[in-house]
Amino acid sequence: MAVLPIYVSAQVQFVSRAEVPSEWDDRDYLVLPTQDGTIAFRVKAKKGFSLEQRLQYFFTDRELRGTQVYEVPVKDYFDLIGFDLDDEYLYTLFQKGESYSNEKIVYEINLTNHQVREVKLDNILEMELQEFLIMDKKAILMGMMDYRPAIQLLDTETGSVLTVQGVYANEVSILQLRKDPELKVFDVLVSKRDRYKQRSLSIMTFDMEGNKLREVKVEPENRPDLEIVEGILTPMDDYSQVLIGPYGQRKRDPNMGVYFSRINEFGEYENKFLTLADFQHFYNYLPEKQKERRERKLARDIEKERDLVLPNTLVTREIVAGKNYFLVYNDYYLTSSGRFSPRDMMYSSDFYRYAPLSMRNRVVPGGYPWYYPGTDVMSNNEYKFMAAQFLLLDREGKLLWDNSLSLEDVTTTNPGKYGEVSFDGSNLYYLYLDDTKLQLSYLHNGEIELENEEVDLVLIDEDERIKDTQGESLSLSWWYKDYFLLSGKQRIRYLSESGKEEIREVFFMTKIRADASLMKEDEEAQ
């Protein structure tokens, strides 16, 4: 897995590549970023009729120079259902069979000396696990029991278990669980419905002993006609946080725009609401004539002071927090389940319903690496993705610019996040997979410079050729700065030392760089 020469395409650089042998039917490696590079791991059964299976893993640095593949024996009949990194340790959670009450085991792997410790999960609740996080050698287990959410903390060294109080209740859904290793706390973002059927968001912060440090209830103050039901919580910054997401009218239209709530250290907050009237370039994803027609109608609605409603579903997928800004990435789509996504205990952005444990932030366009029991809640639905919308807000929630990129009405059964974003304050690169090709868009200071430019997958070694790419294995993620990481399985055609054509099957990782200067060089060359 040596570093090979850089190959430059018209819009992106394929910087470096790592490969390990992998058969076409093998499970894919899951790739996680580390401080120094990546770690990739998977479960693989031994050949033949043996049921014996092993957890395989290897590392790379940021240039994708890799290590050998290490192996850890794991118990037969157990499936990998969760994972997390904590400092120099990889934790993998296995469950025997599909029943929530079945035996569970955590393997703690020291990534420095490769020592393995087995931790049995005894005395935990019989719940449908939806999240597994590790912090300071304590496991945070979140799931559903009797249609109510529950959170338990397991000390992996002593085996002691405690149940976090204040979470298990009727009419509550957990939307986000976020650990903060610096402050040694974790946040739980929940949606609650009171006895009057009104919904609100609450942010609960706990320490690792299960003590509730604070609870902030976020409501559209002075606007009883509005309802806030979803959102994404940013990390703490000087003990303040920001919550951003879609909002709507109570019992009527769930999609009216985006709210911004800045919460200070005392739990005080102020909401700002952005509507279609604020989004000057919302309809940029449409062909010119359709765009002009929609904008004329919008101008009439504003003039007549009508309620401004988004006709389809807007979902906040990601917030990039800079020193003095927040970039908000929303997907805009139409779902076959009806005009709007249902709002009562069902949420458009609730990845916990679709993604395996610890996968909610690593959703891949081509489908998830695997499914866990309970993911078929809305499996019959189709989603037509129309646009990726971007908002740049200042620290107080003032809109600096907005724009929308066409997603060309691609229809999929996958409701998850559609693309990946790199943003440095001025340059925004948006990259997504379309079958076995990449699509690249580029915005500079909010202006679209490039939209849906198709990029073929290439090898860095020009003497080799791609014979096949397994589309469903491909996974794309933003890595760091303006670098993205693409992984999956391929068959590679090459010449052996004897000059005979050979084919090898591999799992690969490719480091990809999007760079505006490359686009300028390409324009000048033309």
Coordinates of C-alpha atoms in Angstrom, one line a residue:
M1 CA 0.0 0.0 0.0
A2 CA 2.7 2.4 -1.0
V3 CA 2.0 6.0 -2.0
L4 CA 1.8 6.3 -5.7
P5 CA 2.2 9.4 -8.0
I6 CA -0.6 12.0 -8.0
Y7 CA -3.0 11.9 -10.9
V8 CA -4.9 15.1 -11.7
S9 CA -8.3 15.0 -13.4
A10 CA -10.0 18.1 -14.8
Q11 CA -11.7 19.1 -11.5
V12 CA -10.2 17.0 -8.7
Q13 CA -6.9 15.4 -7.7
F14 CA -6.8 11.7 -6.9
V15 CA -4.0 12.1 -4.4
S16 CA -3.2 8.7 -3.0
R17 CA -4.7 5.2 -2.7
A18 CA -4.6 2.3 -0.4
E19 CA -5.5 -1.3 -1.2
V20 CA -6.0 -4.6 0.6
P21 CA -7.0 -7.9 -0.9
S22 CA -10.8 -8.5 -0.7
E23 CA -13.1 -10.9 -2.4
W24 CA -16.1 -9.6 -4.2
D25 CA -18.6 -11.1 -1.7
D26 CA -16.6 -10.1 1.4
R27 CA -18.1 -7.5 3.8
D28 CA -16.9 -4.0 3.2
Y29 CA -14.4 -2.4 5.6
L30 CA -15.9 0.4 7.6
V31 CA -13.5 3.4 7.5
L32 CA -13.2 5.9 10.4
P33 CA -11.0 9.0 10.5
T34 CA -8.4 9.2 13.3
Q35 CA -6.1 12.0 14.4
D36 CA -3.3 10.6 12.2
G37 CA -5.2 9.1 9.3
T38 CA -7.8 6.3 9.2
I39 CA -8.7 3.0 10.7
A40 CA -10.6 0.4 8.6
F41 CA -12.2 -2.7 10.0
R42 CA -14.7 -5.5 9.1
V43 CA -15.8 -9.0 10.2
K44 CA -14.7 -11.9 7.9
A45 CA -15.6 -15.5 8.2
K46 CA -12.9 -18.2 7.6
K47 CA -13.1 -20.1 4.4
G48 CA -14.9 -23.3 3.9
F49 CA -17.6 -24.6 6.2
S50 CA -16.1 -23.1 9.3
L51 CA -18.2 -20.6 11.2
E52 CA -15.2 -19.1 12.9
Q53 CA -15.0 -15.4 12.2
R54 CA -12.4 -12.7 12.8
L55 CA -12.4 -8.9 13.1
Q56 CA -9.9 -7.5 10.7
Y57 CA -8.4 -4.0 10.9
F58 CA -5.6 -1.9 9.5
F59 CA -4.5 1.7 9.7
T60 CA -3.3 4.3 7.3
D61 CA -1.7 7.7 7.7
R62 CA -3.1 10.8 5.9
E63 CA -1.3 9.8 2.7
L64 CA -2.9 6.4 2.9
R65 CA 0.3 4.6 3.7
G66 CA -1.0 1.5 5.4
T67 CA -0.1 -1.1 7.9
Q68 CA -0.6 -4.8 7.8
V69 CA -4.0 -6.3 8.4
Y70 CA -4.5 -7.3 12.1
E71 CA -6.9 -10.0 13.1
V72 CA -9.0 -10.6 16.3
P73 CA -11.0 -13.8 16.8
V74 CA -14.6 -13.0 17.7
K75 CA -17.4 -15.4 18.8
D76 CA -19.4 -17.4 16.3
Y77 CA -23.0 -16.4 15.6
F78 CA -22.3 -12.8 16.8
D79 CA -23.0 -9.9 14.5
L80 CA -21.3 -6.5 14.6
I81 CA -23.9 -3.9 15.5
G82 CA -22.0 -0.9 16.8
F83 CA -18.6 0.7 17.1
D84 CA -16.8 3.8 18.4
L85 CA -13.3 5.2 18.8
D86 CA -12.1 6.6 22.1
D87 CA -8.5 7.8 22.2
E88 CA -6.2 4.9 21.2
Y89 CA -9.0 2.3 21.5
L90 CA -11.4 0.8 19.0
Y91 CA -14.6 -0.5 20.6
T92 CA -16.8 -3.0 18.7
L93 CA -20.2 -4.1 19.9
F94 CA -21.5 -7.6 18.9
Q95 CA -24.9 -9.2 19.5
K96 CA -25.9 -12.8 19.2
G97 CA -28.8 -13.0 16.8
E98 CA -31.5 -10.4 16.3
S99 CA -33.4 -10.4 19.6
Y100 CA -32.8 -7.4 21.8
S101 CA -32.5 -9.7 24.8
N102 CA -29.7 -11.8 23.4
E103 CA -26.1 -11.8 24.6
K104 CA -23.9 -8.8 23.8
I105 CA -20.2 -8.4 23.9
V106 CA -17.8 -5.5 23.5
Y107 CA -14.3 -6.0 22.2
E108 CA -11.9 -3.3 23.4
I109 CA -8.9 -3.2 21.0
N110 CA -5.8 -1.2 22.1
L111 CA -4.6 0.2 18.8
T112 CA -1.1 0.8 20.1
N113 CA -0.2 -2.7 21.3
H114 CA -3.2 -4.6 19.7
Q115 CA -4.2 -6.1 23.1
V116 CA -7.8 -7.2 23.1
R117 CA -10.2 -7.1 26.1
E118 CA -13.6 -8.8 26.1
V119 CA -16.4 -7.0 28.0
K120 CA -19.8 -8.8 28.5
L121 CA -22.8 -6.6 28.7
D122 CA -24.7 -7.9 31.7
N123 CA -27.6 -6.3 33.5
I124 CA -28.5 -3.9 30.6
L125 CA -32.1 -3.2 29.6
E126 CA -33.7 -5.3 26.9
M127 CA -34.0 -2.4 24.4
E128 CA -33.7 -1.9 20.7
L129 CA -30.2 -0.3 20.7
Q130 CA -29.9 2.7 18.4
E131 CA -26.6 4.3 19.5
F132 CA -23.4 3.1 21.1
L133 CA -20.7 5.7 22.1
I134 CA -17.6 5.3 24.3
M135 CA -16.1 8.0 26.5
D136 CA -13.5 7.5 29.2
K137 CA -14.0 3.7 29.0
K138 CA -17.7 4.1 29.7
A139 CA -20.2 3.0 27.1
I140 CA -23.3 5.2 26.4
L141 CA -26.1 2.9 25.3
M142 CA -29.2 4.4 23.9
G143 CA -32.3 2.6 22.6
M144 CA -36.0 2.1 22.7
M145 CA -37.9 0.0 25.3
D146 CA -41.7 -0.2 25.2
Y147 CA -41.8 2.7 22.7
R148 CA -39.9 4.9 25.1
P149 CA -36.2 6.0 24.8
A150 CA -33.7 4.9 27.5
I151 CA -30.0 5.6 28.1
Q152 CA -27.7 3.5 30.2
L153 CA -24.0 4.0 31.1
L154 CA -21.8 0.9 31.4
D155 CA -18.4 1.0 33.0
T156 CA -16.4 -1.3 30.8
E157 CA -13.8 -1.9 33.5
T158 CA -16.1 -2.6 36.5
G159 CA -19.2 -3.8 34.7
S160 CA -21.4 -1.5 36.7
V161 CA -24.5 -0.2 34.9
L162 CA -26.7 2.8 35.7
T163 CA -29.8 4.1 34.0
V164 CA -29.9 7.8 33.1
Q165 CA -32.9 9.4 34.7
G166 CA -35.3 11.9 33.0
V167 CA -35.2 10.3 29.5
Y168 CA -37.5 7.4 29.7
A169 CA -41.0 8.9 29.2
N170 CA -44.0 8.8 26.9
E171 CA -44.2 11.0 23.8
V172 CA -40.4 11.5 23.7
S173 CA -38.0 10.8 20.8
I174 CA -34.3 11.2 20.9
L175 CA -33.0 13.1 17.8
Q176 CA -29.3 13.4 18.6
L177 CA -26.8 12.0 21.1
R178 CA -23.5 13.9 21.2
K179 CA -20.5 13.2 23.3
D180 CA -18.0 16.0 24.3
P181 CA -14.7 14.4 25.3
E182 CA -13.2 17.8 26.3
L183 CA -15.9 18.7 28.8
K184 CA -16.6 15.0 29.7
V185 CA -20.3 15.4 29.2
F186 CA -22.9 14.2 26.6
D187 CA -25.9 16.0 25.2
V188 CA -29.2 14.4 24.5
L189 CA -31.5 16.3 22.0
V190 CA -35.1 15.1 22.4
S191 CA -38.5 16.1 21.0
K192 CA -41.3 16.1 23.5
R193 CA -45.0 16.4 23.3
D194 CA -47.0 17.7 26.2
R195 CA -50.6 17.0 27.3
Y196 CA -51.9 19.7 25.0
K197 CA -50.2 17.8 22.1
Q198 CA -47.7 20.6 21.6
R199 CA -44.2 19.6 20.6
S200 CA -40.9 21.2 21.7
L201 CA -37.2 20.4 21.7
S202 CA -35.2 19.9 24.9
I203 CA -31.4 19.7 25.3
M204 CA -30.3 17.6 28.3
T205 CA -26.7 17.6 29.3
F206 CA -25.3 14.8 31.6
D207 CA -22.0 13.9 33.1
M208 CA -20.5 10.4 32.9
E209 CA -22.0 9.6 36.3
G210 CA -25.5 10.1 34.9
N211 CA -26.1 13.4 36.6
K212 CA -28.2 15.9 34.7
L213 CA -26.3 19.2 34.6
R214 CA -28.9 21.2 32.7
E215 CA -32.0 21.0 30.6
V216 CA -33.0 23.7 28.1
K217 CA -36.5 23.6 26.5
V218 CA -36.4 25.3 23.1
E219 CA -39.8 26.7 22.0
P220 CA -40.8 29.3 19.4
E221 CA -41.4 31.9 22.2
N222 CA -44.2 34.5 21.4
R223 CA -45.1 32.4 18.4
P224 CA -47.7 29.8 19.5
D225 CA -48.6 29.2 15.9
L226 CA -45.2 27.7 15.1
E227 CA -43.7 24.4 16.0
I228 CA -40.0 23.3 16.3
V229 CA -39.6 19.6 16.0
E230 CA -36.1 18.9 14.6
G231 CA -32.7 20.2 14.7
I232 CA -28.9 19.7 14.9
L233 CA -26.9 20.8 17.9
T234 CA -23.4 22.2 17.5
P235 CA -20.5 21.5 19.9
M236 CA -20.1 23.8 22.9
D237 CA -18.1 27.0 22.4
D238 CA -17.4 29.0 25.5
Y239 CA -20.3 27.1 27.1
S240 CA -22.8 28.3 24.5
Q241 CA -24.4 26.2 21.7
V242 CA -26.4 26.7 18.6
L243 CA -29.4 24.7 17.5
I244 CA -30.5 24.9 13.8
G245 CA -33.2 23.1 11.9
P246 CA -36.5 23.3 10.1
Y247 CA -39.7 24.6 11.6
G248 CA -43.4 24.8 10.6
Q249 CA -46.9 25.8 11.6
R250 CA -48.7 23.8 14.3
K251 CA -51.0 21.1 12.8
R252 CA -50.7 22.6 9.3
D253 CA -47.5 23.0 7.3
P254 CA -44.4 21.5 8.8
N255 CA -42.0 23.2 6.4
M256 CA -41.8 27.0 6.5
G257 CA -38.1 27.6 6.8
V258 CA -35.1 27.3 9.2
Y259 CA -34.8 28.5 12.8
F260 CA -31.6 29.5 14.6
S261 CA -31.3 29.3 18.4
R262 CA -28.2 30.4 20.3
I263 CA -28.2 29.0 23.8
N264 CA -25.9 30.6 26.4
E265 CA -24.3 29.0 29.5
F266 CA -27.3 29.8 31.6
G267 CA -29.7 28.1 29.2
E268 CA -31.2 31.3 27.9
Y269 CA -31.9 31.5 24.2
E270 CA -33.3 33.6 21.4
N271 CA -34.9 32.2 18.2
K272 CA -34.5 33.6 14.7
F273 CA -36.8 32.4 11.9
L274 CA -35.8 32.4 8.2
T275 CA -38.5 32.0 5.6
L276 CA -38.6 31.8 1.8
A277 CA -38.6 35.6 1.8
D278 CA -35.0 35.5 3.2
F279 CA -33.8 32.8 0.8
Q280 CA -33.1 34.9 -2.3
H281 CA -31.6 32.0 -4.3
F282 CA -33.8 29.1 -3.1
Y283 CA -35.1 28.3 -6.6
N284 CA -31.7 28.3 -8.3
Y285 CA -31.9 24.5 -8.6
L286 CA -34.7 24.9 -11.2
P287 CA -34.4 25.5 -14.9
E288 CA -34.6 29.2 -15.8
K289 CA -38.3 29.4 -16.8
Q290 CA -39.5 27.4 -13.8
K291 CA -37.3 29.5 -11.5
E292 CA -38.7 32.8 -12.8
R293 CA -42.3 31.5 -12.5
R294 CA -41.7 30.4 -8.8
E295 CA -40.0 33.7 -8.0
R296 CA -42.9 35.7 -9.4
K297 CA -45.4 33.7 -7.3
L298 CA -43.2 34.2 -4.2
A299 CA -43.1 37.9 -4.8
R300 CA -46.9 38.0 -5.1
D301 CA -47.3 36.0 -1.9
I302 CA -44.9 38.3 0.0
E303 CA -46.8 41.4 -1.3
K304 CA -50.1 39.9 -0.2
E305 CA -48.6 38.8 3.2
R306 CA -49.6 35.2 2.7
D307 CA -48.0 32.4 4.7
L308 CA -44.8 31.3 2.9
V309 CA -44.7 27.5 2.8
L310 CA -42.1 25.1 1.3
P311 CA -44.1 22.7 -0.9
N312 CA -41.8 19.7 0.0
T313 CA -39.5 18.6 2.8
L314 CA -36.4 20.5 3.9
V315 CA -34.1 18.7 6.3
T316 CA -31.0 20.0 8.0
R317 CA -28.2 17.5 7.4
E318 CA -25.0 19.2 8.6
I319 CA -23.7 22.3 10.3
V320 CA -20.1 23.4 9.7
A321 CA -19.1 25.8 12.6
G322 CA -16.4 28.3 11.9
K323 CA -14.9 31.1 14.0
N324 CA -17.5 33.6 13.0
Y325 CA -20.0 31.6 10.9
F326 CA -22.3 28.6 10.6
L327 CA -22.7 26.9 7.2
V328 CA -26.0 25.0 7.1
Y329 CA -26.5 22.1 4.6
N330 CA -30.1 21.1 3.9
D331 CA -31.5 18.5 1.6
Y332 CA -34.8 19.3 -0.1
Y333 CA -36.8 16.4 -1.3
L334 CA -40.3 14.9 -2.0
T335 CA -41.3 11.7 -0.3
S336 CA -43.8 9.2 -1.6
S337 CA -45.4 8.9 1.8
G338 CA -47.4 12.1 1.2
R339 CA -46.9 15.8 0.6
F340 CA -45.0 16.2 3.8
S341 CA -42.9 13.9 6.0
P342 CA -45.0 12.9 9.0
R343 CA -44.3 14.9 12.2
D344 CA -45.9 12.8 14.9
M345 CA -43.1 10.6 16.4
M346 CA -41.6 10.4 12.9
Y347 CA -38.9 12.8 11.8
S348 CA -37.3 13.5 8.4
S349 CA -33.8 13.8 9.8
D350 CA -34.0 11.0 12.3
F351 CA -31.1 8.8 11.2
Y352 CA -31.6 6.5 14.1
R353 CA -34.5 4.9 12.2
Y354 CA -32.4 4.1 9.2
A355 CA -28.7 3.7 10.1
P356 CA -26.9 1.1 12.1
L357 CA -25.4 1.9 15.4
S358 CA -22.8 4.7 15.2
M359 CA -23.6 5.3 11.5
R360 CA -25.9 8.2 11.7
N361 CA -23.2 10.7 10.6
R362 CA -21.8 8.3 8.0
V363 CA -24.7 7.8 5.8
V364 CA -23.7 6.8 2.3
P365 CA -25.7 7.6 -0.9
G366 CA -25.6 4.1 -2.3
G367 CA -27.2 2.5 0.7
Y368 CA -26.0 1.6 4.2
P369 CA -23.2 -1.0 4.8
W370 CA -25.8 -3.2 6.6
Y371 CA -29.1 -3.0 8.3
Y372 CA -30.0 -3.7 11.9
P373 CA -33.4 -5.0 13.1
G374 CA -36.0 -2.2 13.0
T375 CA -34.7 -0.2 10.0
D376 CA -37.6 -1.1 7.7
V377 CA -40.0 1.5 9.3
M378 CA -40.3 3.4 6.0
S379 CA -38.6 1.0 3.6
N380 CA -41.4 1.2 1.0
N381 CA -41.0 4.9 0.6
E382 CA -39.2 6.6 -2.2
Y383 CA -37.5 10.0 -2.0
K384 CA -37.0 12.4 -4.9
F385 CA -34.1 14.6 -4.1
M386 CA -34.5 18.0 -5.8
A387 CA -31.9 20.3 -4.2
A388 CA -29.0 20.7 -1.8
Q389 CA -29.5 24.1 -0.1
F390 CA -26.8 26.0 1.7
L391 CA -27.1 28.9 4.2
L392 CA -24.2 30.9 5.6
L393 CA -25.2 32.5 8.9
D394 CA -23.1 34.7 11.2
R395 CA -22.6 34.0 14.9
E396 CA -25.9 35.7 15.7
G397 CA -27.9 33.9 13.0
K398 CA -28.0 36.7 10.4
L399 CA -28.2 35.3 6.9
L400 CA -25.1 36.2 4.9
W401 CA -25.9 34.3 1.7
D402 CA -27.9 31.3 0.5
N403 CA -27.9 29.1 -2.6
S404 CA -29.3 25.9 -4.0
L405 CA -27.8 23.2 -6.2
S406 CA -29.8 20.9 -8.3
L407 CA -29.8 17.2 -7.4
E408 CA -31.6 16.5 -10.7
D409 CA -34.7 14.8 -9.1
V410 CA -32.8 11.6 -8.4
T411 CA -35.2 9.0 -6.8
T412 CA -34.0 6.6 -4.2
T413 CA -35.3 4.5 -1.3
N414 CA -32.6 5.9 0.9
P415 CA -33.7 8.9 3.0
G416 CA -30.3 9.8 4.3
K417 CA -27.9 12.7 3.8
Y418 CA -27.2 13.0 0.0
G419 CA -23.8 14.5 -0.3
E420 CA -20.6 15.6 1.4
V421 CA -19.4 19.2 2.1
S422 CA -16.0 20.9 2.5
F423 CA -16.1 24.6 3.5
D424 CA -13.3 27.0 4.5
G425 CA -15.3 30.2 4.9
S426 CA -15.1 31.1 1.2
N427 CA -14.8 27.9 -0.9
L428 CA -17.6 25.3 -0.7
Y429 CA -17.2 22.0 -2.4
Y430 CA -20.1 19.6 -2.6
L431 CA -19.4 16.1 -3.7
Y432 CA -21.8 13.1 -4.1
L433 CA -21.9 9.7 -5.7
D434 CA -24.0 9.0 -8.7
D435 CA -23.8 5.2 -9.3
T436 CA -20.0 4.7 -9.8
K437 CA -19.2 8.3 -10.7
L438 CA -18.6 11.5 -8.7
Q439 CA -20.6 14.7 -9.1
L440 CA -18.8 17.9 -8.0
S441 CA -20.2 21.4 -7.4
Y442 CA -18.3 24.4 -6.3
L443 CA -19.5 27.7 -4.7
H444 CA -17.3 30.7 -4.1
N445 CA -18.6 33.2 -1.5
G446 CA -22.1 31.8 -2.2
E447 CA -21.9 32.1 -6.0
I448 CA -22.2 28.9 -8.0
E449 CA -19.0 28.4 -10.1
L450 CA -19.5 24.8 -11.0
E451 CA -22.6 22.5 -10.8
N452 CA -22.8 18.7 -11.0
E453 CA -19.6 18.2 -13.0
E454 CA -19.2 14.5 -13.6
V455 CA -15.9 13.0 -12.5
D456 CA -14.9 9.4 -13.5
L457 CA -13.2 7.2 -10.9
V458 CA -9.6 6.7 -11.9
L459 CA -6.5 4.8 -10.7
I460 CA -3.4 6.7 -9.8
D461 CA -1.2 4.1 -11.5
E462 CA -1.7 4.8 -15.2
D463 CA -0.5 1.3 -16.1
E464 CA -3.6 -0.3 -14.5
R465 CA -7.3 -0.2 -15.4
I466 CA -10.5 -0.5 -13.4
K467 CA -12.4 -3.6 -14.6
D468 CA -15.3 -3.4 -12.3
T469 CA -16.5 -1.2 -9.4
Q470 CA -19.0 -2.6 -6.9
G471 CA -21.4 0.3 -6.8
E472 CA -23.2 -0.7 -3.6
S473 CA -19.8 -0.9 -1.7
L474 CA -18.9 2.7 -2.4
S475 CA -18.8 5.1 0.5
L476 CA -17.9 8.8 0.2
S477 CA -17.1 11.1 3.2
W478 CA -15.5 14.4 3.8
W479 CA -12.2 13.8 5.6
Y480 CA -10.3 17.1 6.4
K481 CA -9.7 20.5 4.9
D482 CA -10.6 20.1 1.2
Y483 CA -10.0 16.3 1.1
F484 CA -12.6 13.6 0.7
L485 CA -12.3 9.9 1.2
L486 CA -13.8 7.3 -1.2
S487 CA -13.8 3.6 -0.4
G488 CA -15.2 0.4 -1.8
K489 CA -14.4 -2.7 -3.8
Q490 CA -13.0 -3.0 -7.3
R491 CA -11.5 -5.4 -9.7
I492 CA -8.2 -4.1 -11.1
R493 CA -6.7 -5.2 -14.5
Y494 CA -2.9 -5.1 -14.6
L495 CA 0.1 -6.8 -16.2
S496 CA 2.1 -9.3 -14.2
E497 CA 5.9 -9.4 -14.3
S498 CA 5.7 -12.0 -17.0
G499 CA 3.6 -9.6 -19.1
K500 CA 0.4 -11.6 -18.7
E501 CA -2.8 -9.8 -17.9
E502 CA -4.1 -10.4 -14.4
I503 CA -7.0 -9.3 -12.3
R504 CA -7.0 -8.6 -8.5
E505 CA -10.0 -8.0 -6.3
V506 CA -9.4 -5.3 -3.6
F507 CA -10.9 -3.0 -1.1
F508 CA -9.6 0.4 -1.8
M509 CA -9.4 3.9 -0.2
T510 CA -8.7 6.9 -2.4
K511 CA -7.8 10.4 -1.1
I512 CA -9.5 13.0 -3.3
R513 CA -8.9 16.7 -3.3
A514 CA -11.2 19.3 -4.7
D515 CA -9.4 22.5 -5.6
A516 CA -10.6 25.7 -7.2
S517 CA -7.1 26.4 -8.7
L518 CA -7.4 23.1 -10.6
M519 CA -10.6 24.4 -12.2
K520 CA -8.9 27.7 -13.2
E521 CA -6.0 25.8 -14.7
D522 CA -8.4 23.6 -16.7
E523 CA -10.2 26.7 -18.0
E524 CA -7.0 28.3 -19.1
A525 CA -5.9 25.1 -20.8
Q526 CA -9.1 25.1 -22.8

